[in-house]
Amino acid sequence: MRIPLLDLQAQYLTIKEEINQAIQNVLDSSVYILGPQMKALEKEIAAYCGTKEAVAVANGTDALVLTLKAYGIGPGDEVITSPFTFFASAETVAQVGATPVFVDIDPITLNMNLNQLEDKITARTKAIIPVHIFGQMLDVERVMEIAARHGLIVIEDAAQAIGAEYRGRKAGSIGNAGTFSFFPTKNLGAYGDGGMIVTNDEHLADQLRMLRFHGCRTKYYHDEIGYNSRLDELQAAILRVKLKFLDHWNQGRREKAAYFDEHLPQSITLPGRDPNALPIYHLYVLRTKNRKDLMDRLAEGGVASAIYYPVPLHLQKAFRNLGYKTGDFPVAEKACEQALAIPCYSELTIEQLEWIVELINKGE
Ligand SMILES: Cc1ncc(COP(=O)(O)O)c(C=O)c1O
């Protein structure tokens, strides 16, 4: 039995007719950039998240860069984030000329440890980027309280968490802004790149719309140096179809995750849950001391698995200049040694689930 980490083909087959029609409609319209599909998707995502505004951009990385820029964050400023995330969460801080500052993660949820957050705040700190890792939200209300005490901006990196909730509030909707990625493997994935910012701050939304289009509000009149960062009509049309199924797919992932939680052996550390969070399992990441053996055993049985993440951000070559060393964030470092993602998506069959569990149980 061959089980990929994610089966985009199986998902496509369930919505093929609607997707093909949506693509055909865009081709028939011959409108490709900044058109009605993108605008409709912005409205639908804002409604889905419960925010006033949503601004579509070219990818999740740009969503962070443009938001940082719009808030005027740049050289001399510090932005606090997690060392256990995809590179873009901190890369974007450096891209705007600011300095990423890391805070270690919670050993249960692997999200930023909020008990240590305030210690990292200095006179230079301008913003906090909490990341909802693997699709489980952290307590952004608490981050907002800390931020309010110090006059800081909070940008939720919700790239992996669209549809996730914390005490009934949606990912992206609690901070000053929230950013999403529509990279194909995300829970709401385009068939190419895409990204979005959600916010209740209308001034921010206006700034973002200006920045994504060369600093322009009126064609050929440029108020600022901006970017070329738009979500094209084909991707927007595809995402509009897929958005209708997002809750169903997320629920499917939760059901598969519950199966693993129940059937995996004691020797495996299951993904840690915050009882206030409703996760969407962008990835089901277990932890084991025998990761290499487990990966080999799964591969021999035809099951894909992947390491998220092999290197914490503070030890990345690109951040050598920040002066961090091994031992600075021990929880993140240990997670990088033990974390392993196994397949967890709506289309998995019971036979596939049983096979994955059997392979894992074999060696434990
Ligand atoms: C946590 C996180 N932040 C940011 C990004 C960047 O998104 P994109 O790949 O769409 O630029 C990703 C995804 O790749 C991510 O997982």
Coordinates of C-alpha atoms and ligand atoms in Angstrom, one line a residue:
M1 CA 0.0 0.0 0.0
R2 CA 1.5 3.4 -1.0
I3 CA 0.3 6.3 1.2
P4 CA 1.7 9.8 0.4
L5 CA 2.0 12.4 3.1
L6 CA -0.8 14.3 1.3
D7 CA -2.9 13.1 -1.6
L8 CA -3.8 16.2 -3.6
Q9 CA -5.0 14.0 -6.5
A10 CA -7.5 12.2 -4.4
Q11 CA -8.9 15.5 -3.2
Y12 CA -9.0 17.0 -6.7
L13 CA -11.0 14.0 -7.9
T14 CA -13.7 14.7 -5.3
I15 CA -14.3 18.2 -6.7
K16 CA -13.0 17.9 -10.3
E17 CA -16.2 19.0 -12.1
E18 CA -16.5 22.2 -10.1
I19 CA -12.9 23.1 -10.3
N20 CA -12.7 22.5 -14.0
Q21 CA -15.8 24.7 -14.5
A22 CA -14.3 27.5 -12.3
I23 CA -11.1 27.5 -14.3
Q24 CA -13.1 27.5 -17.6
N25 CA -15.1 30.5 -16.4
V26 CA -11.9 32.5 -15.8
L27 CA -10.6 31.5 -19.2
D28 CA -13.8 32.6 -20.8
S29 CA -13.7 35.9 -18.9
S30 CA -10.1 36.6 -19.9
V31 CA -9.7 38.6 -16.7
Y32 CA -6.6 37.3 -14.8
I33 CA -5.3 39.8 -12.3
L34 CA -7.1 41.9 -9.6
G35 CA -10.5 40.8 -10.9
P36 CA -13.9 39.7 -9.6
Q37 CA -12.8 36.3 -8.4
M38 CA -10.1 37.7 -6.1
K39 CA -12.5 40.4 -4.8
A40 CA -15.2 37.7 -4.1
L41 CA -12.7 35.5 -2.4
E42 CA -11.6 38.4 -0.2
K43 CA -15.2 38.9 0.9
E44 CA -15.7 35.2 1.5
I45 CA -12.5 34.7 3.6
A46 CA -13.3 37.8 5.7
A47 CA -16.8 36.4 6.4
Y48 CA -15.4 33.0 7.1
C49 CA -12.9 34.4 9.6
G50 CA -15.2 37.0 11.0
T51 CA -13.1 40.0 10.1
K52 CA -14.0 43.3 8.4
E53 CA -11.3 43.0 5.7
A54 CA -9.3 40.4 3.8
V55 CA -6.6 41.4 1.3
A56 CA -5.3 38.8 -1.2
V57 CA -1.6 38.7 -2.1
A58 CA 0.7 36.4 -4.0
N59 CA 1.7 34.1 -1.2
G60 CA 1.9 33.7 2.6
T61 CA 5.4 35.1 2.8
D62 CA 4.3 38.3 1.1
A63 CA 1.3 38.4 3.4
L64 CA 3.8 38.8 6.3
V65 CA 6.2 41.1 4.5
L66 CA 3.5 43.5 3.4
T67 CA 1.9 43.6 6.8
L68 CA 5.2 44.3 8.5
K69 CA 5.8 47.1 5.9
A70 CA 2.4 48.5 6.3
Y71 CA 2.9 48.8 10.1
G72 CA 6.2 50.6 9.4
I73 CA 8.4 47.9 10.8
G74 CA 12.0 48.1 9.6
P75 CA 15.7 48.6 10.5
G76 CA 16.3 49.0 14.3
D77 CA 13.1 47.2 15.2
E78 CA 12.8 43.8 16.8
V79 CA 10.0 41.3 16.1
I80 CA 9.5 38.3 18.4
T81 CA 8.5 34.9 16.9
S82 CA 9.0 31.2 17.4
P83 CA 12.2 29.3 16.5
F84 CA 10.1 26.2 15.6
T85 CA 8.3 27.2 12.4
F86 CA 8.8 27.5 8.7
F87 CA 11.6 29.9 7.8
A88 CA 9.3 32.6 6.4
S89 CA 7.9 33.5 9.9
A90 CA 11.3 35.1 10.7
E91 CA 12.8 35.5 7.2
T92 CA 10.1 38.2 6.5
V93 CA 11.2 40.1 9.6
A94 CA 14.7 40.2 8.2
Q95 CA 13.5 41.0 4.7
V96 CA 12.0 44.3 6.0
G97 CA 15.3 45.1 7.7
A98 CA 14.1 44.3 11.3
T99 CA 15.7 41.8 13.7
P100 CA 13.9 38.5 14.5
V101 CA 14.0 37.6 18.2
F102 CA 13.1 34.1 19.2
V103 CA 11.3 32.8 22.3
D104 CA 11.3 29.0 23.1
I105 CA 8.3 26.9 22.6
D106 CA 5.9 25.1 24.9
P107 CA 6.8 21.4 25.2
I108 CA 3.2 20.2 24.9
T109 CA 1.8 22.3 22.0
L110 CA 5.1 23.3 20.3
N111 CA 3.7 26.8 20.0
M112 CA 5.5 29.9 21.4
N113 CA 5.8 29.6 25.1
L114 CA 3.8 32.6 26.4
N115 CA 5.3 32.3 29.9
Q116 CA 8.6 33.4 28.4
L117 CA 7.3 35.9 25.9
E118 CA 7.4 39.1 28.0
D119 CA 11.1 38.4 29.0
K120 CA 12.0 39.0 25.3
I121 CA 10.4 42.4 25.0
T122 CA 12.9 45.3 24.8
A123 CA 12.6 49.0 24.0
R124 CA 13.1 48.1 20.3
T125 CA 10.4 45.5 20.1
K126 CA 7.6 46.5 17.7
A127 CA 5.7 43.4 17.0
I128 CA 5.0 39.8 17.9
I129 CA 4.4 37.1 15.3
P130 CA 2.8 34.1 17.0
V131 CA 2.6 31.1 14.7
H132 CA -0.2 28.5 15.0
I133 CA 2.1 25.6 14.3
F134 CA 0.7 22.6 12.5
G135 CA -2.8 24.1 12.7
Q136 CA -3.3 24.4 16.4
M137 CA -3.9 28.0 17.6
L138 CA -2.2 29.4 20.7
D139 CA -3.9 31.9 23.0
V140 CA -3.8 35.1 20.9
E141 CA -6.0 36.9 23.4
R142 CA -3.2 36.5 26.0
V143 CA -0.6 37.7 23.4
M144 CA -2.8 40.7 22.8
E145 CA -2.9 41.5 26.5
I146 CA 0.9 41.3 26.7
A147 CA 1.2 43.4 23.5
A148 CA -1.2 46.0 24.8
R149 CA 1.0 46.5 27.9
H150 CA 4.0 47.3 25.7
G151 CA 2.3 49.0 22.7
L152 CA 3.1 46.2 20.3
I153 CA 1.5 44.9 17.1
V154 CA 0.4 41.3 16.8
I155 CA 0.5 39.5 13.5
E156 CA -0.8 36.0 13.6
D157 CA 1.1 33.7 11.2
A158 CA -1.9 31.5 10.5
A159 CA -0.4 30.0 7.3
Q160 CA -1.0 26.5 8.7
A161 CA -4.2 27.2 10.5
I162 CA -7.1 28.5 8.4
G163 CA -10.3 27.4 10.1
A164 CA -8.7 26.6 13.4
E165 CA -10.2 28.2 16.5
Y166 CA -9.3 29.2 20.0
R167 CA -12.3 29.6 22.4
G168 CA -14.5 29.8 19.3
R169 CA -12.6 32.5 17.6
K170 CA -11.0 31.9 14.2
A171 CA -7.2 31.9 13.5
G172 CA -6.1 35.2 12.1
S173 CA -9.1 37.2 13.5
I174 CA -7.7 38.1 17.0
G175 CA -4.4 39.8 16.3
N176 CA -4.1 43.2 14.6
A177 CA -3.7 41.1 11.5
G178 CA -3.6 37.4 10.5
T179 CA -1.8 36.0 7.5
F180 CA -2.6 32.8 5.5
S181 CA -0.8 30.8 2.9
F182 CA -2.6 29.0 0.1
F183 CA 0.5 27.0 -0.9
P184 CA -0.9 23.8 -2.5
T185 CA -0.3 21.6 0.5
K186 CA -2.0 23.9 3.0
N187 CA -5.5 22.9 4.3
L188 CA -6.9 25.5 1.9
G189 CA -4.4 25.1 -1.0
A190 CA -4.4 26.7 -4.4
Y191 CA -3.0 25.1 -7.5
G192 CA 0.0 27.4 -7.3
D193 CA 0.9 30.1 -4.8
G194 CA -1.4 32.4 -2.9
G195 CA -1.8 34.3 0.3
M196 CA -4.2 36.5 2.3
I197 CA -4.2 39.0 5.2
V198 CA -7.3 39.3 7.4
T199 CA -7.8 42.3 9.7
N200 CA -10.4 44.5 11.3
D201 CA -8.1 47.5 10.7
E202 CA -9.5 49.3 7.6
H203 CA -6.5 51.6 7.4
L204 CA -4.2 48.5 7.3
A205 CA -6.3 47.0 4.6
D206 CA -6.0 50.1 2.5
Q207 CA -2.2 50.2 3.0
L208 CA -1.9 46.6 2.0
R209 CA -4.0 47.1 -1.2
M210 CA -1.7 50.0 -2.0
L211 CA 1.5 48.0 -1.3
R212 CA 0.5 44.9 -3.2
F213 CA 0.1 47.0 -6.4
H214 CA 3.3 49.0 -6.7
G215 CA 2.4 51.5 -4.0
C216 CA -0.5 52.6 -6.2
R217 CA -4.0 53.7 -5.3
T218 CA -4.8 55.3 -8.6
K219 CA -3.3 53.7 -11.7
Y220 CA 0.1 55.2 -12.6
Y221 CA 0.2 57.4 -9.4
H222 CA 2.5 55.8 -6.9
D223 CA 2.3 57.0 -3.3
E224 CA 5.0 54.6 -2.0
I225 CA 7.6 52.0 -3.1
G226 CA 5.5 48.9 -3.1
Y227 CA 5.4 45.3 -4.5
N228 CA 3.9 43.3 -7.2
S229 CA 2.0 40.8 -5.1
R230 CA -1.4 39.8 -6.3
L231 CA -3.5 36.6 -6.2
D232 CA -4.4 35.7 -9.7
E233 CA -8.0 35.0 -10.9
L234 CA -7.4 31.3 -11.6
Q235 CA -6.1 30.7 -8.1
A236 CA -8.9 32.8 -6.6
A237 CA -11.5 30.9 -8.5
I238 CA -10.0 27.5 -7.4
L239 CA -9.8 28.7 -3.8
R240 CA -13.5 29.8 -3.9
V241 CA -14.5 26.3 -4.8
K242 CA -12.3 24.7 -2.2
L243 CA -13.3 27.1 0.6
K244 CA -16.8 25.5 0.6
F245 CA -15.3 22.2 1.5
L246 CA -12.7 23.5 4.0
D247 CA -14.7 22.8 7.2
H248 CA -15.6 19.3 6.0
W249 CA -11.9 18.5 5.2
N250 CA -10.7 20.0 8.5
Q251 CA -13.3 17.8 10.3
G252 CA -12.0 14.8 8.3
R253 CA -8.5 15.5 9.5
R254 CA -9.6 15.8 13.1
E255 CA -11.3 12.4 12.8
K256 CA -8.1 10.8 11.4
A257 CA -6.1 12.4 14.1
A258 CA -8.5 11.1 16.8
Y259 CA -7.9 7.6 15.3
F260 CA -4.2 8.0 15.6
D261 CA -4.5 9.4 19.1
E262 CA -6.4 6.3 20.1
H263 CA -4.3 3.7 18.4
L264 CA -0.7 4.7 18.5
P265 CA 1.5 3.0 21.1
Q266 CA 2.4 4.6 24.4
S267 CA 6.1 5.0 23.4
I268 CA 5.0 7.7 20.9
T269 CA 4.4 11.3 22.1
L270 CA 1.1 12.3 20.5
P271 CA 0.5 15.9 19.3
G272 CA -0.1 17.9 22.4
R273 CA -3.5 19.6 22.7
D274 CA -4.5 22.9 24.3
P275 CA -8.0 22.2 25.6
N276 CA -9.2 25.7 24.4
A277 CA -8.0 25.1 20.8
L278 CA -9.9 23.4 17.9
P279 CA -7.0 22.3 15.7
I280 CA -7.2 21.6 12.0
Y281 CA -4.2 19.2 11.8
H282 CA -2.4 20.9 8.9
L283 CA 0.1 18.2 9.9
Y284 CA -0.2 15.4 12.5
V285 CA 3.2 15.6 14.1
L286 CA 4.1 12.9 16.6
R287 CA 7.4 12.7 18.5
T288 CA 9.6 9.8 19.0
K289 CA 13.2 9.1 20.2
N290 CA 13.6 6.5 17.4
R291 CA 12.7 8.7 14.5
K292 CA 15.0 7.2 12.0
D293 CA 13.8 3.7 12.7
L294 CA 10.2 4.7 12.4
M295 CA 10.7 6.6 9.2
D296 CA 12.5 3.6 7.7
R297 CA 9.8 1.2 8.8
L298 CA 7.1 3.5 7.4
A299 CA 9.0 3.9 4.1
E300 CA 9.4 0.1 3.8
G301 CA 5.6 -0.2 4.2
G302 CA 5.0 2.4 1.5
V303 CA 4.0 5.2 3.9
A304 CA 5.5 8.7 3.5
S305 CA 6.5 10.7 6.5
A306 CA 8.5 13.9 6.9
I307 CA 10.5 15.9 9.4
Y308 CA 9.0 19.2 10.5
Y309 CA 11.4 20.8 11.1
P310 CA 15.0 19.5 11.0
V311 CA 16.7 22.7 12.1
P312 CA 15.2 25.4 14.4
L313 CA 15.4 28.9 13.0
H314 CA 17.9 30.2 15.5
L315 CA 20.4 27.6 14.2
Q316 CA 19.8 28.3 10.5
K317 CA 22.9 29.4 8.5
A318 CA 21.0 32.4 7.2
F319 CA 20.6 33.7 10.8
R320 CA 24.2 33.1 11.9
N321 CA 24.5 36.9 12.2
L322 CA 22.0 36.9 15.1
G323 CA 24.6 35.1 17.3
Y324 CA 22.4 32.3 18.6
K325 CA 23.9 28.9 19.6
T326 CA 22.9 25.4 20.3
G327 CA 21.2 25.2 23.7
D328 CA 19.6 28.6 23.5
F329 CA 16.1 27.2 22.9
P330 CA 16.3 23.6 24.2
V331 CA 12.6 22.7 23.7
A332 CA 12.6 23.8 20.0
E333 CA 15.9 21.9 19.5
K334 CA 14.5 18.7 21.0
A335 CA 11.4 19.0 18.9
C336 CA 13.6 19.2 15.8
E337 CA 15.2 15.9 16.8
Q338 CA 12.0 14.0 17.5
A339 CA 9.2 15.4 15.4
L340 CA 7.7 13.4 12.5
A341 CA 4.6 14.1 10.4
I342 CA 2.6 11.2 9.2
P343 CA -0.2 11.2 6.7
C344 CA -3.4 12.8 8.1
Y345 CA -6.1 14.0 5.6
S346 CA -9.7 13.6 4.9
E347 CA -9.4 11.1 2.1
L348 CA -7.4 8.5 4.1
T349 CA -9.4 5.2 4.2
I350 CA -9.8 3.1 7.3
E351 CA -7.5 0.4 5.6
Q352 CA -4.8 3.1 5.2
L353 CA -5.2 4.3 8.8
E354 CA -4.9 0.7 10.1
W355 CA -1.8 0.0 8.0
I356 CA -0.1 3.2 9.3
V357 CA -0.9 2.2 12.9
E358 CA 0.2 -1.4 12.3
L359 CA 3.6 -0.2 10.9
I360 CA 4.1 2.2 13.9
N361 CA 3.1 -0.5 16.4
K362 CA 5.4 -3.1 14.9
G363 CA 8.7 -1.7 16.2
E364 CA 7.6 -0.1 19.4
Ligands
LIG1 C1 4.2 29.0 9.3 C2 4.3 29.5 7.9 N1 4.5 30.8 7.6 C3 4.7 31.3 6.4 C4 4.6 30.5 5.3 C5 4.8 31.1 4.0 O1 3.8 30.8 3.0 P1 4.1 30.8 1.5 O2 4.8 29.5 1.2 O3 2.7 30.8 0.9 O4 4.9 31.9 1.1 C6 4.4 29.1 5.5 C7 4.2 28.1 4.4 O5 4.9 27.8 3.6 C8 4.3 28.6 6.8 O6 4.1 27.3 7.0

